Short mmCIF file of N, CA, C and O in Angstrom, two decimals:
data_model
loop_
_atom_site.label_atom_id
_atom_site.label_comp_id
_atom_site.label_asym_id
_atom_site.label_seq_id
_atom_site.Cartn_x
_atom_site.Cartn_y
_atom_site.Cartn_z
N MET D 189 90.26 116.68 111.06
CA MET D 189 91.16 115.99 110.16
C MET D 189 90.50 114.72 109.62
O MET D 189 90.73 114.36 108.48
N LYS D 190 89.69 114.06 110.45
CA LYS D 190 89.01 112.85 109.99
C LYS D 190 88.09 113.15 108.82
O LYS D 190 88.04 112.40 107.85
N LYS D 191 87.35 114.27 108.92
CA LYS D 191 86.44 114.63 107.84
C LYS D 191 87.20 114.89 106.55
O LYS D 191 86.78 114.47 105.48
N LEU D 192 88.33 115.59 106.65
CA LEU D 192 89.14 115.87 105.47
C LEU D 192 89.64 114.57 104.84
O LEU D 192 89.59 114.41 103.62
N LEU D 193 90.08 113.62 105.65
CA LEU D 193 90.56 112.34 105.14
C LEU D 193 89.45 111.57 104.44
O LEU D 193 89.64 111.03 103.35
N VAL D 194 88.26 111.53 105.04
CA VAL D 194 87.13 110.82 104.45
C VAL D 194 86.74 111.46 103.12
O VAL D 194 86.54 110.77 102.12
N ILE D 195 86.66 112.77 103.08
CA ILE D 195 86.31 113.46 101.83
C ILE D 195 87.37 113.19 100.76
O ILE D 195 87.05 112.90 99.61
N PHE D 196 88.63 113.25 101.15
CA PHE D 196 89.74 113.00 100.23
C PHE D 196 89.65 111.60 99.64
O PHE D 196 89.82 111.41 98.44
N MET D 197 89.36 110.61 100.48
CA MET D 197 89.26 109.23 99.99
C MET D 197 88.04 109.04 99.09
O MET D 197 88.11 108.35 98.09
N LEU D 198 86.91 109.66 99.44
CA LEU D 198 85.72 109.52 98.62
C LEU D 198 85.91 110.10 97.22
O LEU D 198 85.40 109.57 96.24
N ILE D 199 86.66 111.19 97.12
CA ILE D 199 86.92 111.80 95.82
C ILE D 199 87.63 110.82 94.90
O ILE D 199 87.31 110.70 93.72
N PHE D 200 88.59 110.08 95.46
CA PHE D 200 89.38 109.17 94.63
C PHE D 200 88.77 107.78 94.47
O PHE D 200 89.25 106.99 93.69
N MET D 201 87.70 107.48 95.18
CA MET D 201 87.09 106.16 95.07
C MET D 201 86.45 105.94 93.71
O MET D 201 86.17 104.82 93.34
N GLY D 202 86.21 107.01 92.97
CA GLY D 202 85.61 106.89 91.65
C GLY D 202 86.58 106.35 90.61
O GLY D 202 86.16 105.89 89.56
N GLY D 203 87.86 106.38 90.88
CA GLY D 203 88.85 105.87 89.93
C GLY D 203 88.67 104.38 89.68
O GLY D 203 88.47 103.61 90.59
N ALA D 204 88.74 103.97 88.44
CA ALA D 204 88.49 102.57 88.10
C ALA D 204 89.79 101.87 87.75
O ALA D 204 90.01 101.41 86.64
N ALA D 205 90.70 101.76 88.68
CA ALA D 205 91.97 101.07 88.47
C ALA D 205 92.03 99.88 89.41
O ALA D 205 91.33 99.82 90.40
N SER D 206 92.89 98.92 89.10
CA SER D 206 93.01 97.74 89.95
C SER D 206 94.25 97.84 90.83
O SER D 206 95.00 96.88 90.97
N ALA D 207 94.47 98.97 91.40
CA ALA D 207 95.65 99.20 92.25
C ALA D 207 95.45 98.54 93.61
O ALA D 207 94.33 98.38 94.07
N GLN D 208 96.56 98.16 94.24
CA GLN D 208 96.51 97.60 95.58
C GLN D 208 97.31 98.49 96.51
O GLN D 208 98.44 98.84 96.22
N ALA D 209 96.71 98.81 97.65
CA ALA D 209 97.36 99.68 98.61
C ALA D 209 98.47 98.97 99.37
O ALA D 209 99.47 99.58 99.72
N TYR D 210 98.31 97.67 99.64
CA TYR D 210 99.35 96.93 100.35
C TYR D 210 99.17 95.45 100.02
O TYR D 210 98.09 94.89 100.20
N ILE D 211 100.24 94.81 99.53
CA ILE D 211 100.13 93.40 99.14
C ILE D 211 100.87 92.46 100.08
O ILE D 211 100.73 91.27 99.98
N GLY D 212 101.66 93.00 101.00
CA GLY D 212 102.36 92.14 101.96
C GLY D 212 103.83 92.01 101.67
O GLY D 212 104.51 92.98 101.33
N LYS D 213 104.33 90.78 101.77
CA LYS D 213 105.76 90.51 101.63
C LYS D 213 106.32 91.07 100.33
O LYS D 213 105.79 90.82 99.26
N GLY D 214 107.38 91.88 100.46
CA GLY D 214 108.03 92.46 99.30
C GLY D 214 107.42 93.76 98.79
O GLY D 214 107.98 94.39 97.91
N ASP D 215 106.29 94.16 99.35
CA ASP D 215 105.66 95.41 98.94
C ASP D 215 106.57 96.59 99.30
O ASP D 215 107.15 96.62 100.38
N GLN D 216 106.72 97.54 98.38
CA GLN D 216 107.58 98.70 98.62
C GLN D 216 106.82 99.98 98.29
O GLN D 216 106.21 100.06 97.22
N LYS D 217 106.89 100.92 99.19
CA LYS D 217 106.23 102.21 99.01
C LYS D 217 107.21 103.34 99.32
O LYS D 217 108.01 103.24 100.24
N ILE D 218 107.11 104.41 98.54
CA ILE D 218 107.79 105.67 98.85
C ILE D 218 106.69 106.71 99.01
O ILE D 218 105.77 106.77 98.19
N GLN D 219 106.79 107.51 100.06
CA GLN D 219 105.82 108.57 100.29
C GLN D 219 106.55 109.90 100.40
O GLN D 219 107.60 109.98 101.03
N VAL D 220 105.99 110.91 99.78
CA VAL D 220 106.55 112.26 99.83
C VAL D 220 105.40 113.21 100.13
O VAL D 220 104.35 113.11 99.50
N GLY D 221 105.62 114.10 101.09
CA GLY D 221 104.53 115.01 101.43
C GLY D 221 104.94 116.13 102.35
O GLY D 221 106.13 116.40 102.54
N LEU D 222 103.94 116.73 102.96
CA LEU D 222 104.12 117.84 103.88
C LEU D 222 103.86 117.38 105.30
O LEU D 222 102.89 116.68 105.55
N SER D 223 104.73 117.79 106.22
CA SER D 223 104.52 117.55 107.64
C SER D 223 103.70 118.72 108.16
O SER D 223 104.13 119.86 108.09
N ALA D 224 102.53 118.42 108.67
CA ALA D 224 101.62 119.48 109.09
C ALA D 224 101.83 119.90 110.54
O ALA D 224 101.57 121.03 110.88
N TRP D 225 102.27 119.00 111.39
CA TRP D 225 102.51 119.33 112.79
C TRP D 225 103.45 118.30 113.39
O TRP D 225 103.82 117.36 112.74
N GLY D 226 103.82 118.48 114.62
CA GLY D 226 104.75 117.59 115.31
C GLY D 226 105.94 118.39 115.77
O GLY D 226 105.81 119.31 116.55
N TYR D 227 107.12 118.07 115.25
CA TYR D 227 108.33 118.81 115.60
C TYR D 227 108.41 120.14 114.86
O TYR D 227 109.28 120.96 115.14
N GLY D 228 107.54 120.37 113.89
CA GLY D 228 107.52 121.60 113.12
C GLY D 228 106.80 121.37 111.81
O GLY D 228 106.33 120.28 111.53
N THR D 229 106.72 122.39 110.98
CA THR D 229 106.10 122.29 109.66
C THR D 229 107.22 122.13 108.63
O THR D 229 108.20 122.86 108.66
N GLY D 230 107.05 121.17 107.71
CA GLY D 230 108.10 120.94 106.72
C GLY D 230 107.72 119.90 105.70
O GLY D 230 106.55 119.74 105.37
N VAL D 231 108.71 119.17 105.21
CA VAL D 231 108.50 118.11 104.22
C VAL D 231 108.89 116.78 104.83
O VAL D 231 109.72 116.70 105.73
N THR D 232 108.27 115.72 104.29
CA THR D 232 108.55 114.38 104.79
C THR D 232 108.77 113.42 103.62
O THR D 232 108.22 113.60 102.55
N GLY D 233 109.60 112.42 103.85
CA GLY D 233 109.82 111.34 102.90
C GLY D 233 109.97 110.05 103.67
O GLY D 233 110.69 110.01 104.67
N THR D 234 109.28 109.00 103.24
CA THR D 234 109.38 107.71 103.92
C THR D 234 109.50 106.59 102.89
O THR D 234 109.09 106.72 101.73
N TYR D 235 110.05 105.48 103.34
CA TYR D 235 110.14 104.25 102.55
C TYR D 235 109.64 103.12 103.44
O TYR D 235 110.02 103.04 104.62
N ASP D 236 108.77 102.27 102.92
CA ASP D 236 108.26 101.11 103.65
C ASP D 236 108.47 99.84 102.84
O ASP D 236 108.29 99.84 101.62
N TYR D 237 108.83 98.77 103.55
CA TYR D 237 109.04 97.46 102.92
C TYR D 237 108.19 96.43 103.67
O TYR D 237 108.29 96.29 104.89
N GLY D 238 107.36 95.70 102.93
CA GLY D 238 106.48 94.71 103.54
C GLY D 238 107.19 93.43 103.92
O GLY D 238 107.85 92.81 103.09
N LEU D 239 107.06 93.05 105.20
CA LEU D 239 107.62 91.78 105.67
C LEU D 239 106.63 90.64 105.51
O LEU D 239 107.01 89.51 105.23
N ASN D 240 105.34 90.93 105.71
CA ASN D 240 104.27 89.95 105.52
C ASN D 240 102.97 90.71 105.34
O ASN D 240 102.98 91.92 105.18
N ARG D 241 101.82 90.02 105.40
CA ARG D 241 100.53 90.67 105.16
C ARG D 241 100.16 91.68 106.24
O ARG D 241 99.29 92.53 106.04
N LEU D 242 100.82 91.63 107.39
CA LEU D 242 100.47 92.50 108.51
C LEU D 242 101.50 93.59 108.80
O LEU D 242 101.13 94.70 109.16
N ILE D 243 102.80 93.31 108.60
CA ILE D 243 103.86 94.20 109.10
C ILE D 243 104.75 94.71 107.97
O ILE D 243 105.16 93.95 107.09
N SER D 244 105.06 96.01 108.05
CA SER D 244 106.09 96.59 107.19
C SER D 244 107.05 97.39 108.06
O SER D 244 106.69 97.88 109.13
N VAL D 245 108.29 97.49 107.59
CA VAL D 245 109.32 98.29 108.27
C VAL D 245 109.84 99.30 107.25
O VAL D 245 109.71 99.11 106.05
N GLY D 246 110.43 100.35 107.77
CA GLY D 246 110.95 101.35 106.84
C GLY D 246 111.75 102.41 107.54
O GLY D 246 112.15 102.26 108.71
N ALA D 247 111.97 103.49 106.83
CA ALA D 247 112.75 104.61 107.35
C ALA D 247 112.16 105.89 106.79
O ALA D 247 111.42 105.88 105.81
N GLY D 248 112.53 107.00 107.42
CA GLY D 248 112.02 108.27 106.95
C GLY D 248 112.88 109.43 107.39
O GLY D 248 113.76 109.30 108.24
N LEU D 249 112.59 110.57 106.78
CA LEU D 249 113.27 111.80 107.12
C LEU D 249 112.27 112.94 107.00
O LEU D 249 111.56 113.04 105.99
N ASN D 250 112.18 113.73 108.04
CA ASN D 250 111.36 114.94 108.02
C ASN D 250 112.31 116.13 108.14
O ASN D 250 113.14 116.16 109.04
N ALA D 251 112.18 117.09 107.25
CA ALA D 251 112.97 118.33 107.32
C ALA D 251 111.99 119.46 107.57
O ALA D 251 110.99 119.60 106.85
N TYR D 252 112.27 120.26 108.60
CA TYR D 252 111.33 121.27 109.05
C TYR D 252 111.74 122.68 108.63
O TYR D 252 112.90 123.04 108.69
N PHE D 253 110.75 123.47 108.20
CA PHE D 253 110.96 124.88 107.84
C PHE D 253 111.06 125.72 109.10
O PHE D 253 111.84 126.63 109.17
N GLY D 254 110.20 125.43 110.05
CA GLY D 254 110.16 126.16 111.31
C GLY D 254 110.38 125.18 112.42
O GLY D 254 110.31 123.97 112.22
N ASN D 255 110.65 125.67 113.60
CA ASN D 255 110.98 124.76 114.68
C ASN D 255 110.14 125.06 115.91
O ASN D 255 109.78 126.19 116.16
N TYR D 256 109.88 124.05 116.67
CA TYR D 256 109.07 124.20 117.88
C TYR D 256 109.94 124.48 119.09
O TYR D 256 109.44 124.79 120.15
N LYS D 257 111.26 124.38 118.97
CA LYS D 257 112.14 124.41 120.13
C LYS D 257 113.15 125.55 120.04
O LYS D 257 114.25 125.36 119.58
N ASP D 258 112.79 126.72 120.46
CA ASP D 258 113.72 127.86 120.57
C ASP D 258 114.52 128.14 119.31
O ASP D 258 115.66 128.56 119.37
N ASN D 259 113.97 127.84 118.13
CA ASN D 259 114.66 128.08 116.86
C ASN D 259 116.06 127.46 116.80
O ASN D 259 116.98 128.02 116.22
N ASP D 260 116.24 126.32 117.40
CA ASP D 260 117.51 125.61 117.43
C ASP D 260 117.69 124.88 116.10
O ASP D 260 116.97 123.94 115.78
N ASP D 261 118.68 125.29 115.30
CA ASP D 261 118.89 124.69 113.98
C ASP D 261 119.22 123.21 114.03
O ASP D 261 119.00 122.49 113.07
N ASP D 262 119.73 122.70 115.15
CA ASP D 262 120.06 121.28 115.27
C ASP D 262 118.82 120.40 115.23
O ASP D 262 118.91 119.21 114.95
N ASN D 263 117.66 120.94 115.56
CA ASN D 263 116.44 120.14 115.64
C ASN D 263 115.53 120.30 114.42
O ASN D 263 114.34 120.12 114.51
N ARG D 264 116.09 120.60 113.28
CA ARG D 264 115.28 120.80 112.09
C ARG D 264 115.14 119.54 111.23
O ARG D 264 114.51 119.58 110.19
N VAL D 265 115.73 118.43 111.64
CA VAL D 265 115.64 117.18 110.90
C VAL D 265 115.32 116.04 111.85
O VAL D 265 115.93 115.91 112.91
N PHE D 266 114.33 115.22 111.49
CA PHE D 266 113.97 114.01 112.23
C PHE D 266 114.26 112.83 111.32
O PHE D 266 113.65 112.67 110.28
N ILE D 267 115.25 112.01 111.70
CA ILE D 267 115.62 110.81 110.95
C ILE D 267 115.13 109.63 111.79
O ILE D 267 115.44 109.55 112.98
N PHE D 268 114.37 108.72 111.16
CA PHE D 268 113.72 107.68 111.97
C PHE D 268 113.54 106.37 111.22
O PHE D 268 113.53 106.32 109.99
N GLY D 269 113.38 105.32 112.00
CA GLY D 269 112.92 104.03 111.51
C GLY D 269 111.44 103.93 111.83
O GLY D 269 110.95 104.61 112.74
N ARG D 270 110.71 103.11 111.09
CA ARG D 270 109.27 103.00 111.33
C ARG D 270 108.80 101.58 111.22
O ARG D 270 109.40 100.76 110.52
N LEU D 271 107.72 101.29 111.92
CA LEU D 271 107.08 99.98 111.94
C LEU D 271 105.58 100.21 111.79
O LEU D 271 105.00 100.99 112.56
N ASN D 272 104.96 99.58 110.80
CA ASN D 272 103.53 99.73 110.56
C ASN D 272 102.83 98.38 110.61
O ASN D 272 103.40 97.36 110.21
N PHE D 273 101.58 98.40 111.06
CA PHE D 273 100.72 97.22 111.11
C PHE D 273 99.53 97.47 110.17
O PHE D 273 98.70 98.33 110.44
N HIS D 274 99.46 96.72 109.07
CA HIS D 274 98.48 96.95 108.02
C HIS D 274 97.19 96.19 108.30
O HIS D 274 97.21 94.98 108.49
N LEU D 275 96.08 96.92 108.30
CA LEU D 275 94.79 96.36 108.71
C LEU D 275 93.84 96.11 107.54
O LEU D 275 92.66 95.82 107.77
N ARG D 276 94.33 96.19 106.32
CA ARG D 276 93.45 96.01 105.15
C ARG D 276 92.73 94.67 105.19
O ARG D 276 91.51 94.61 105.02
N ASP D 277 93.45 93.58 105.43
CA ASP D 277 92.83 92.26 105.47
C ASP D 277 91.91 92.12 106.68
O ASP D 277 90.78 91.62 106.57
N ALA D 278 92.39 92.55 107.85
CA ALA D 278 91.60 92.40 109.08
C ALA D 278 90.29 93.17 109.01
O ALA D 278 89.26 92.71 109.53
N LEU D 279 90.31 94.34 108.40
CA LEU D 279 89.10 95.17 108.30
C LEU D 279 88.33 94.93 107.00
O LEU D 279 87.31 95.57 106.77
N GLN D 280 88.81 94.02 106.17
CA GLN D 280 88.21 93.69 104.88
C GLN D 280 87.96 94.95 104.04
O GLN D 280 86.88 95.18 103.52
N LEU D 281 89.02 95.74 103.91
CA LEU D 281 88.96 96.98 103.13
C LEU D 281 89.14 96.69 101.65
O LEU D 281 89.73 95.67 101.28
N PRO D 282 88.70 97.59 100.78
CA PRO D 282 88.96 97.42 99.34
C PRO D 282 90.47 97.37 99.07
O PRO D 282 91.26 97.92 99.84
N GLU D 283 90.86 96.73 97.97
CA GLU D 283 92.28 96.59 97.64
C GLU D 283 93.00 97.92 97.50
O GLU D 283 94.20 98.00 97.73
N LYS D 284 92.31 98.96 97.12
CA LYS D 284 92.92 100.27 96.91
C LYS D 284 93.20 101.03 98.21
O LYS D 284 93.90 102.02 98.20
N LEU D 285 92.64 100.56 99.33
CA LEU D 285 92.72 101.29 100.60
C LEU D 285 93.44 100.46 101.66
O LEU D 285 93.19 99.27 101.79
N ASP D 286 94.32 101.10 102.40
CA ASP D 286 95.00 100.45 103.52
C ASP D 286 95.02 101.42 104.70
O ASP D 286 95.30 102.60 104.52
N ILE D 287 94.70 100.91 105.87
CA ILE D 287 94.80 101.68 107.11
C ILE D 287 95.86 101.01 107.96
O ILE D 287 95.86 99.78 108.09
N TYR D 288 96.76 101.81 108.52
CA TYR D 288 97.89 101.24 109.25
C TYR D 288 98.28 102.11 110.45
O TYR D 288 98.62 103.26 110.28
N PRO D 289 98.24 101.56 111.64
CA PRO D 289 98.86 102.25 112.78
C PRO D 289 100.34 101.92 112.79
O PRO D 289 100.76 100.87 112.28
N GLY D 290 101.14 102.82 113.37
CA GLY D 290 102.57 102.58 113.39
C GLY D 290 103.31 103.46 114.38
O GLY D 290 102.73 104.34 115.02
N VAL D 291 104.61 103.20 114.49
CA VAL D 291 105.48 103.97 115.37
C VAL D 291 106.72 104.40 114.58
O VAL D 291 107.15 103.72 113.65
N ASP D 292 107.28 105.55 114.99
CA ASP D 292 108.52 106.08 114.42
C ASP D 292 109.49 106.28 115.57
O ASP D 292 109.13 106.87 116.58
N VAL D 293 110.73 105.80 115.40
CA VAL D 293 111.76 105.97 116.43
C VAL D 293 113.02 106.47 115.75
O VAL D 293 113.47 105.88 114.76
N GLY D 294 113.59 107.57 116.27
CA GLY D 294 114.79 108.11 115.65
C GLY D 294 115.41 109.23 116.45
O GLY D 294 115.27 109.29 117.66
N VAL D 295 116.06 110.13 115.72
CA VAL D 295 116.73 111.27 116.36
C VAL D 295 116.26 112.57 115.72
O VAL D 295 116.02 112.64 114.52
N VAL D 296 116.11 113.59 116.56
CA VAL D 296 115.79 114.95 116.14
C VAL D 296 116.96 115.79 116.60
O VAL D 296 117.08 116.11 117.78
N GLY D 297 117.88 116.10 115.68
CA GLY D 297 119.11 116.78 116.08
C GLY D 297 119.89 115.91 117.03
O GLY D 297 120.29 114.80 116.69
N LYS D 298 120.07 116.36 118.27
CA LYS D 298 120.79 115.60 119.29
C LYS D 298 119.85 114.87 120.24
O LYS D 298 120.29 114.20 121.16
N ASP D 299 118.53 115.00 120.02
CA ASP D 299 117.53 114.43 120.91
C ASP D 299 116.94 113.15 120.35
O ASP D 299 116.92 112.93 119.14
N PHE D 300 116.39 112.32 121.24
CA PHE D 300 115.65 111.12 120.88
C PHE D 300 114.28 111.54 120.38
O PHE D 300 113.64 112.40 120.96
N GLY D 301 113.81 110.94 119.29
CA GLY D 301 112.49 111.25 118.75
C GLY D 301 111.62 110.01 118.71
O GLY D 301 112.07 108.94 118.31
N LEU D 302 110.39 110.14 119.13
CA LEU D 302 109.45 109.03 119.16
C LEU D 302 108.11 109.54 118.65
O LEU D 302 107.65 110.60 119.05
N GLY D 303 107.50 108.79 117.75
CA GLY D 303 106.20 109.19 117.23
C GLY D 303 105.30 107.99 117.05
O GLY D 303 105.76 106.87 116.87
N ALA D 304 104.01 108.22 117.12
CA ALA D 304 102.99 107.20 116.85
C ALA D 304 102.01 107.81 115.87
O ALA D 304 101.73 109.00 115.91
N HIS D 305 101.49 107.00 114.97
CA HIS D 305 100.57 107.52 113.96
C HIS D 305 99.56 106.45 113.57
O HIS D 305 99.75 105.27 113.81
N ILE D 306 98.49 106.90 112.97
CA ILE D 306 97.60 106.03 112.22
C ILE D 306 97.51 106.65 110.84
O ILE D 306 97.35 107.86 110.69
N GLY D 307 97.71 105.81 109.84
CA GLY D 307 97.76 106.31 108.48
C GLY D 307 96.78 105.60 107.58
O GLY D 307 96.26 104.54 107.90
N ALA D 308 96.54 106.22 106.44
CA ALA D 308 95.70 105.63 105.40
C ALA D 308 96.32 105.94 104.05
O ALA D 308 96.82 107.05 103.84
N ARG D 309 96.30 104.94 103.18
CA ARG D 309 96.76 105.11 101.80
C ARG D 309 95.62 104.71 100.88
O ARG D 309 94.94 103.72 101.12
N TYR D 310 95.47 105.46 99.83
CA TYR D 310 94.49 105.11 98.80
C TYR D 310 95.17 105.25 97.45
O TYR D 310 95.69 106.32 97.12
N PHE D 311 95.18 104.17 96.67
CA PHE D 311 95.80 104.18 95.35
C PHE D 311 94.73 104.26 94.28
O PHE D 311 93.81 103.45 94.26
N PHE D 312 94.85 105.24 93.41
CA PHE D 312 93.90 105.38 92.32
C PHE D 312 94.46 104.93 90.99
O PHE D 312 93.73 104.88 90.01
N THR D 313 95.76 104.59 90.91
CA THR D 313 96.35 103.88 89.77
C THR D 313 97.27 102.81 90.36
O THR D 313 97.46 102.75 91.57
N ASP D 314 97.88 101.99 89.51
CA ASP D 314 98.79 100.96 90.00
C ASP D 314 100.02 101.54 90.68
O ASP D 314 100.62 100.90 91.53
N LYS D 315 100.42 102.74 90.32
CA LYS D 315 101.66 103.33 90.84
C LYS D 315 101.46 104.51 91.78
O LYS D 315 102.31 104.78 92.61
N ILE D 316 100.37 105.25 91.66
CA ILE D 316 100.22 106.53 92.38
C ILE D 316 99.00 106.52 93.28
O ILE D 316 97.90 106.13 92.88
N GLY D 317 99.21 107.01 94.50
CA GLY D 317 98.13 107.15 95.45
C GLY D 317 98.37 108.34 96.36
O GLY D 317 99.27 109.15 96.13
N VAL D 318 97.56 108.44 97.37
CA VAL D 318 97.67 109.51 98.36
C VAL D 318 97.74 108.88 99.74
O VAL D 318 97.31 107.75 99.94
N PHE D 319 98.31 109.63 100.69
CA PHE D 319 98.37 109.14 102.06
C PHE D 319 98.12 110.28 103.03
O PHE D 319 98.31 111.45 102.69
N ALA D 320 97.69 109.91 104.22
CA ALA D 320 97.58 110.85 105.33
C ALA D 320 97.94 110.07 106.59
O ALA D 320 97.55 108.91 106.75
N GLU D 321 98.73 110.69 107.45
CA GLU D 321 99.09 110.10 108.74
C GLU D 321 98.81 111.13 109.82
O GLU D 321 99.20 112.29 109.68
N VAL D 322 98.11 110.71 110.86
CA VAL D 322 97.82 111.59 111.99
C VAL D 322 98.33 110.93 113.26
O VAL D 322 98.33 109.72 113.40
N GLY D 323 98.78 111.75 114.16
CA GLY D 323 99.32 111.29 115.44
C GLY D 323 100.07 112.46 116.05
O GLY D 323 99.72 113.61 115.81
N ASN D 324 101.11 112.17 116.82
CA ASN D 324 101.88 113.30 117.35
C ASN D 324 102.73 113.94 116.27
O ASN D 324 103.23 115.05 116.45
N ILE D 325 102.90 113.28 115.14
CA ILE D 325 103.47 113.87 113.93
C ILE D 325 102.45 113.61 112.83
O ILE D 325 102.00 112.48 112.66
N GLY D 326 102.08 114.61 112.06
CA GLY D 326 101.08 114.42 111.02
C GLY D 326 101.61 114.84 109.67
O GLY D 326 102.38 115.79 109.56
N SER D 327 101.19 114.12 108.64
CA SER D 327 101.63 114.47 107.28
C SER D 327 100.63 113.97 106.26
O SER D 327 99.82 113.08 106.54
N LEU D 328 100.70 114.53 105.06
CA LEU D 328 99.90 114.06 103.95
C LEU D 328 100.64 114.34 102.66
O LEU D 328 101.47 115.24 102.59
N GLY D 329 100.33 113.52 101.65
CA GLY D 329 101.03 113.69 100.38
C GLY D 329 100.77 112.57 99.41
O GLY D 329 99.71 111.95 99.42
N VAL D 330 101.77 112.26 98.58
CA VAL D 330 101.68 111.29 97.50
C VAL D 330 102.41 110.01 97.90
O VAL D 330 103.49 110.05 98.48
N SER D 331 101.82 108.87 97.57
CA SER D 331 102.41 107.57 97.84
C SER D 331 102.65 106.87 96.51
O SER D 331 101.80 106.90 95.63
N LEU D 332 103.83 106.25 96.34
CA LEU D 332 104.22 105.61 95.10
C LEU D 332 104.52 104.14 95.33
O LEU D 332 105.26 103.78 96.25
N ASN D 333 103.96 103.27 94.48
CA ASN D 333 104.29 101.85 94.48
C ASN D 333 105.58 101.65 93.69
O ASN D 333 105.72 102.18 92.60
N LEU D 334 106.51 100.88 94.23
CA LEU D 334 107.74 100.55 93.49
C LEU D 334 107.62 99.18 92.86
O LEU D 334 106.91 98.36 93.27
#
């Protein structure tokens, strides 16, 4: 997965836009994509709001096509809050790239859900970019600046 992420980012590094992956306080992102593993395979949507240059909070929803748990229909949705720590400044990354570890806490049907991830966003225009998150729940897709 690391190789795929590196190749994906290198492809878009040729874009000549002045987009910023994360600006800090007041920054807002919406991400839409595919959940590749975790509680099942499906679609994901998240919203993040920047509190400062290091921390953002948000919420998300994953809806699964298939299920990992005895085909129980109650466990096909993961609703969660999330907390991310943005390392762009600390790692002196280009403005278009942000790497962020984070946690997701919520409910999967009637069960408690907990996830940890490390993610990367790369913006190739002011509004549109790509993201990938790997951890016990993994996803990739499109990231939008609001």
